[in-house]
Short mmCIF file of C-alpha atoms in Angstrom, two decimals:
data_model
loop_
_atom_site.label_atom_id
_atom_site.label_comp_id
_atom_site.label_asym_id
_atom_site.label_seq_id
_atom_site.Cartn_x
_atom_site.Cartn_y
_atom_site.Cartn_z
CA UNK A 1 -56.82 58.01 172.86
CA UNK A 2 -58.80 58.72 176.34
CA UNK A 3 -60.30 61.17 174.43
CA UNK A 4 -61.73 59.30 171.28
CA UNK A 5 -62.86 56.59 173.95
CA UNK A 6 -64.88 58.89 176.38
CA UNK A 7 -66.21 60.44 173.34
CA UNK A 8 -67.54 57.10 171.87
CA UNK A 9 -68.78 56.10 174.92
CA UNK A 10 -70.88 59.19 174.77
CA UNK A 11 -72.36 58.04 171.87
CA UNK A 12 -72.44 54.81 171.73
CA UNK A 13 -74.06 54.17 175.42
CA UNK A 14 -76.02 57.20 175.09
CA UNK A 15 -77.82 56.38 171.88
CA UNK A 16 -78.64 52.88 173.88
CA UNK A 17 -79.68 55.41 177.11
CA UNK A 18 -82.22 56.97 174.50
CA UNK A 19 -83.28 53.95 172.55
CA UNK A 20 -86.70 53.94 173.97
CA UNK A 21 -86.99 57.52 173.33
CA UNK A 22 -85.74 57.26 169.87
CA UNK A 23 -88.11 54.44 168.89
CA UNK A 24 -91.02 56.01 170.15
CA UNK A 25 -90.16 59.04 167.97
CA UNK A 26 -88.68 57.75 164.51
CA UNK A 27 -89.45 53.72 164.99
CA UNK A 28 -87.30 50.99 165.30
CA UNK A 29 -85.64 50.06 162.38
CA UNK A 30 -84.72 54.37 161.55
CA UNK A 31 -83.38 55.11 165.39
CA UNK A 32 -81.44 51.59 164.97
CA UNK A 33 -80.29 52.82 161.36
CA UNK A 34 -79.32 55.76 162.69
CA UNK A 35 -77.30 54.55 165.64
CA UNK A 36 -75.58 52.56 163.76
CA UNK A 37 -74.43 55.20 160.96
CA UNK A 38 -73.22 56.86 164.36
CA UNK A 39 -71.41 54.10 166.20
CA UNK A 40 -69.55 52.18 163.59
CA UNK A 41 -67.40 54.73 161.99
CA UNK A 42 -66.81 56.44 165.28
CA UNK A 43 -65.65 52.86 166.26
CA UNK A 44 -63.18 52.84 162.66
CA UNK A 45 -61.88 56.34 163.89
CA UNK A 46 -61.19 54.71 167.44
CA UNK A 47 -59.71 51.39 165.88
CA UNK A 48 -57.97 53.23 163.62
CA UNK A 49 -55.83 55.80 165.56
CA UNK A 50 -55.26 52.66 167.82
CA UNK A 51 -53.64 50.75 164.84
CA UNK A 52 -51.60 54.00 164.00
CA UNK A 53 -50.48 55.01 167.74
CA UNK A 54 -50.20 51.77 169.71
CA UNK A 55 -46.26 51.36 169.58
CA UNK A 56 -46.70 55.23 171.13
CA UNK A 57 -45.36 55.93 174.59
CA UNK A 58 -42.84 54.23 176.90
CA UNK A 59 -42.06 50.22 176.51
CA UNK A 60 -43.08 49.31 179.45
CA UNK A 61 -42.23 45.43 178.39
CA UNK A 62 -41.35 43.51 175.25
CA UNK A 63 -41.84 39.99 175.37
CA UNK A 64 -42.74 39.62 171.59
CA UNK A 65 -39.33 36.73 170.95
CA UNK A 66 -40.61 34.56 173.95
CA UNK A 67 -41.74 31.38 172.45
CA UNK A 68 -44.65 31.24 174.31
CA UNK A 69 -46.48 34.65 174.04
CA UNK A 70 -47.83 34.60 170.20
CA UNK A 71 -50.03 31.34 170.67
CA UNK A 72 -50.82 33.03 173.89
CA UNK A 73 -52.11 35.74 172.62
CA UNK A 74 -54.23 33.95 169.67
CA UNK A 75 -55.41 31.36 171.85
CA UNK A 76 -57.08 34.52 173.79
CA UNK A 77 -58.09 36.68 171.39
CA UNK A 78 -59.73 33.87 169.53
CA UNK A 79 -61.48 32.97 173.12
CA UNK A 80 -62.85 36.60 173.48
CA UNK A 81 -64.34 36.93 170.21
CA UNK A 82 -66.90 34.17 171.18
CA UNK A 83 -67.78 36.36 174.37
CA UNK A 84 -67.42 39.59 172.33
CA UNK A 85 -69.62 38.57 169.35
CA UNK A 86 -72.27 35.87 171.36
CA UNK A 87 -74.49 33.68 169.61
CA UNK A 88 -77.52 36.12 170.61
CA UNK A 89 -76.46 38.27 168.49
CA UNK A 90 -78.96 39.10 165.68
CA UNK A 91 -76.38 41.24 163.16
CA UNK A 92 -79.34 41.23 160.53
CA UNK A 93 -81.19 43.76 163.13
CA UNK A 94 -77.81 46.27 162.54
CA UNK A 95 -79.09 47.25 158.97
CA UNK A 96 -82.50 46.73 160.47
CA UNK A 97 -82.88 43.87 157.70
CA UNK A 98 -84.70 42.54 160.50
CA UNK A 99 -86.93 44.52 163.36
CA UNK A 100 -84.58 45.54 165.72
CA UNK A 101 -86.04 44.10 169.84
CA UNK A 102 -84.29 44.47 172.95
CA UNK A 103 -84.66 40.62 174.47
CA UNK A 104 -84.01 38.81 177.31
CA UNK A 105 -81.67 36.14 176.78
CA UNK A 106 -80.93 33.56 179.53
CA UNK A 107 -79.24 30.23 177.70
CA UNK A 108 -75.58 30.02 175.46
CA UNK A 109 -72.89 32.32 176.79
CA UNK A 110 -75.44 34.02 179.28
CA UNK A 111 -74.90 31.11 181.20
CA UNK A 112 -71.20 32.05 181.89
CA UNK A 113 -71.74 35.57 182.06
CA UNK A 114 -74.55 38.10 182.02
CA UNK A 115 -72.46 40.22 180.18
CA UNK A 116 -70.31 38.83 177.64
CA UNK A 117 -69.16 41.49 175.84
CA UNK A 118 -67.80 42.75 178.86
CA UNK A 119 -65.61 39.80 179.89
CA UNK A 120 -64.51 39.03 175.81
CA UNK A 121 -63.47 42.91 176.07
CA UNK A 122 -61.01 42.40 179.39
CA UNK A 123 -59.46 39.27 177.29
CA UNK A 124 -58.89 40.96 174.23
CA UNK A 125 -57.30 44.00 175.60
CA UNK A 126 -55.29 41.81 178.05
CA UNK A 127 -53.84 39.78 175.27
CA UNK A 128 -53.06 42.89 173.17
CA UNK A 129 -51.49 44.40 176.21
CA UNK A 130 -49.17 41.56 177.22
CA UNK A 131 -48.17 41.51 173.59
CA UNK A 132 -47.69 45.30 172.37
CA UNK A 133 -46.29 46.00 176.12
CA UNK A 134 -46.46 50.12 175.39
CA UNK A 135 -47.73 52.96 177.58
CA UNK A 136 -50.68 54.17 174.94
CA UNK A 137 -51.95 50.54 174.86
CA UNK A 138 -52.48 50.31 178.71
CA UNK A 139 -54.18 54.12 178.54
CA UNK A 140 -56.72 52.43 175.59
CA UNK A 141 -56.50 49.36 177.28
CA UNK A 142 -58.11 50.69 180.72
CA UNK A 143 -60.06 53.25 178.77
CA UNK A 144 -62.04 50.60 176.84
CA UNK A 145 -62.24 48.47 180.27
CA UNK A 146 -64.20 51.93 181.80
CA UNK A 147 -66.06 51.60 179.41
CA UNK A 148 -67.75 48.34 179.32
CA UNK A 149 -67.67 48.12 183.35
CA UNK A 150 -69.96 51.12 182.77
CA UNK A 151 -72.07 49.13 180.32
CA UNK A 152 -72.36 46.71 182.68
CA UNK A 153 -74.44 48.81 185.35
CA UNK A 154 -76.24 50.47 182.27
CA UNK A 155 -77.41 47.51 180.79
CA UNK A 156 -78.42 46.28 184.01
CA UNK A 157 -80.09 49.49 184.85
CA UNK A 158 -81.97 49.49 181.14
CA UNK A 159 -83.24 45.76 181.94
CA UNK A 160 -84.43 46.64 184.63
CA UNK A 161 -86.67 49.30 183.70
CA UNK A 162 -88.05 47.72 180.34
CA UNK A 163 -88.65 44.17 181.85
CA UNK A 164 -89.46 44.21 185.99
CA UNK A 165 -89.31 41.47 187.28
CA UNK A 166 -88.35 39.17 184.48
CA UNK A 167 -84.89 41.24 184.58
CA UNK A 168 -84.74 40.36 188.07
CA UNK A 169 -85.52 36.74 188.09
CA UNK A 170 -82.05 36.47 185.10
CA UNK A 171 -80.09 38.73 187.07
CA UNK A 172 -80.40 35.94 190.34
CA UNK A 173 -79.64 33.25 188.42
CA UNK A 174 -76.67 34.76 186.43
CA UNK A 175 -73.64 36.25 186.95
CA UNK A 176 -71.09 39.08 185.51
CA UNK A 177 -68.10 37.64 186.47
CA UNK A 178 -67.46 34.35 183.98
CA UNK A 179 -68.49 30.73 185.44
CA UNK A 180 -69.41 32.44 189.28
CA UNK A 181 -73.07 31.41 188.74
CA UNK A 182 -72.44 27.83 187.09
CA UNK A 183 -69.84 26.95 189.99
CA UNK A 184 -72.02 28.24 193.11
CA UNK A 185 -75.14 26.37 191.52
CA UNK A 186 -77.29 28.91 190.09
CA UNK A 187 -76.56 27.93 186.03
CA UNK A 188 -75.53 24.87 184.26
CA UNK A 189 -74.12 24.66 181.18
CA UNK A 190 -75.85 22.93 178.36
CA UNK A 191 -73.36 22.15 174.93
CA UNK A 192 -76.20 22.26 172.82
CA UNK A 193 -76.60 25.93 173.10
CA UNK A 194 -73.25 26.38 172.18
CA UNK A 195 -73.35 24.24 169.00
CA UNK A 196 -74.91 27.09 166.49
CA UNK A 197 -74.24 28.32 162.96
CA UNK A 198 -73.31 31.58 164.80
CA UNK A 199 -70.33 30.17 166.43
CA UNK A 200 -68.87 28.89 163.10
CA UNK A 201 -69.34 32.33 161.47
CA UNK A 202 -66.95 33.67 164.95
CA UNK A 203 -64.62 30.85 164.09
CA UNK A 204 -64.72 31.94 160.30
CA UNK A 205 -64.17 35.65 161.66
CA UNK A 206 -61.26 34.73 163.82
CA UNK A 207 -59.66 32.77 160.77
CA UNK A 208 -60.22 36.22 159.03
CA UNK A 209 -58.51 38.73 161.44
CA UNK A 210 -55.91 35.73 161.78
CA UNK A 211 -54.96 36.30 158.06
CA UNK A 212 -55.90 40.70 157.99
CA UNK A 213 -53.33 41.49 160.82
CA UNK A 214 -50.46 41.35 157.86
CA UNK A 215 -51.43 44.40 156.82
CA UNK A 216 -51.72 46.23 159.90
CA UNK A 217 -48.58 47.98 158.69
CA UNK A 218 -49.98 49.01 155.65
CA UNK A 219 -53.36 49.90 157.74
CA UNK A 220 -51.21 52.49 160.27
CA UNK A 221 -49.12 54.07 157.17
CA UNK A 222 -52.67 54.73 155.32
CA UNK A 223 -54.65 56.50 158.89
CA UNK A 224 -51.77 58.42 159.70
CA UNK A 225 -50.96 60.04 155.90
CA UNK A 226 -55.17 60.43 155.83
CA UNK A 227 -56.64 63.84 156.53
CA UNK A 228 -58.63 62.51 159.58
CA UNK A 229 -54.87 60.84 161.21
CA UNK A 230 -53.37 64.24 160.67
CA UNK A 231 -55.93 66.11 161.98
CA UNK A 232 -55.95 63.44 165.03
CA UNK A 233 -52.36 63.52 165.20
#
């Protein structure tokens, strides 16, 4: 699992590391065709041995017939979708439907964190930890935490460079850590940036994953009996 993790990180943070490069070479909308032909079905290969393996290892805890822990856990995974999948999201530029642009965005969920995807990644896997309770879930688990607390800095570090100043002026007036910069002064909230046809497509999504995870059974049987989950083991 540590493995299939590092090795997406590889490419998936290092195709953003050469984005500049790339576009300069083969334009926008082929490097961000490309990247994505990369990145999402090394993601499927990731999600999928997860699926498959994560009752692997030692029970560490099993608090699945406690009253209290399923709405617990939907309550937030549904929360760190909307940090995961932020309203500044432009999924048209993923086909390249639309030019794909690196921006800077300083309103919506930037407000509570810089990096969103960052803290909606720490919820999720905390949630899927405190439910599945295994050994192999906490090795993914801290794995994909690595990972984005990586992104982090390289995000940062890629701001920087492409915007100056400008980077520097959002980075002093946000925060990474959720709410930090609204509570010492520095941000305000504003509901009207939250209030966005984007949102209701997350809420959609969430109803959607809600209903899928019935056949995550079926899902586990069908990656481990494929050639790739045997090869995987």
């Amino acid at each position: 699992m540590v493995a299939l993790l590092l090795a997406f990180a590889v490419l998936h943070s290092g195709g953003a590391a050469l984005r500049v490069w790339g576009e300069a070479r083969i334009g926008p909308r082929a490097w961000r065709l490309l990247f994505a032909a990369l990145s999402i079905p090394a993601a499927v290969v990731v999600i999928g041995f997860f699926i498959a393996h994560r009752y692997d290892g030692l029970r560490l805890w099993n608090l699945q017939e406690q009253p209290w822990i399923v709405p617990l856990v939907w309550v937030g995974t549904a929360i760190s979708f909307f940090f995961l999948y932020p309203a500044t999201y432009n999924l048209l530029e993923i086909p390249a439907l639309l030019k794909p642009e690196v921006r800077l965005y300083a309103s919506g969920i930037i407000r509570i964190s810089r990096h969103p995807q960052a803290v909606g990644q720490v919820l999720w896997c905390a949630t899927h930890l405190l439910w599945i309770g295994t050994s192999f879930t906490a090795w993914a688990c801290l794995g994909l935490i690595a990972h984005h607390l990586f992104a982090v800095w390289h995000g940062d570090r890629r701001l920087a460079a492409r915007f100056g100043d400008s980077f520097e002026e959002l980075r002093s007036s946000t925060s990474v850590l959720p709410f930090r910069a609204v509570l010492d002064g520095r941000q305000r909230l504003v509901l009207a940036e939250f209030l966005r046809p984007s949102q209701l497509g997350i809420a959609i999504a969430i109803g959607a994953l809600w209903w899928s995870h019935r056949w995550i059974g079926v899902a586990s049987t069908a990656f481990n009996r494929s050639p790739l989950g045997a090869l995987l083991g």
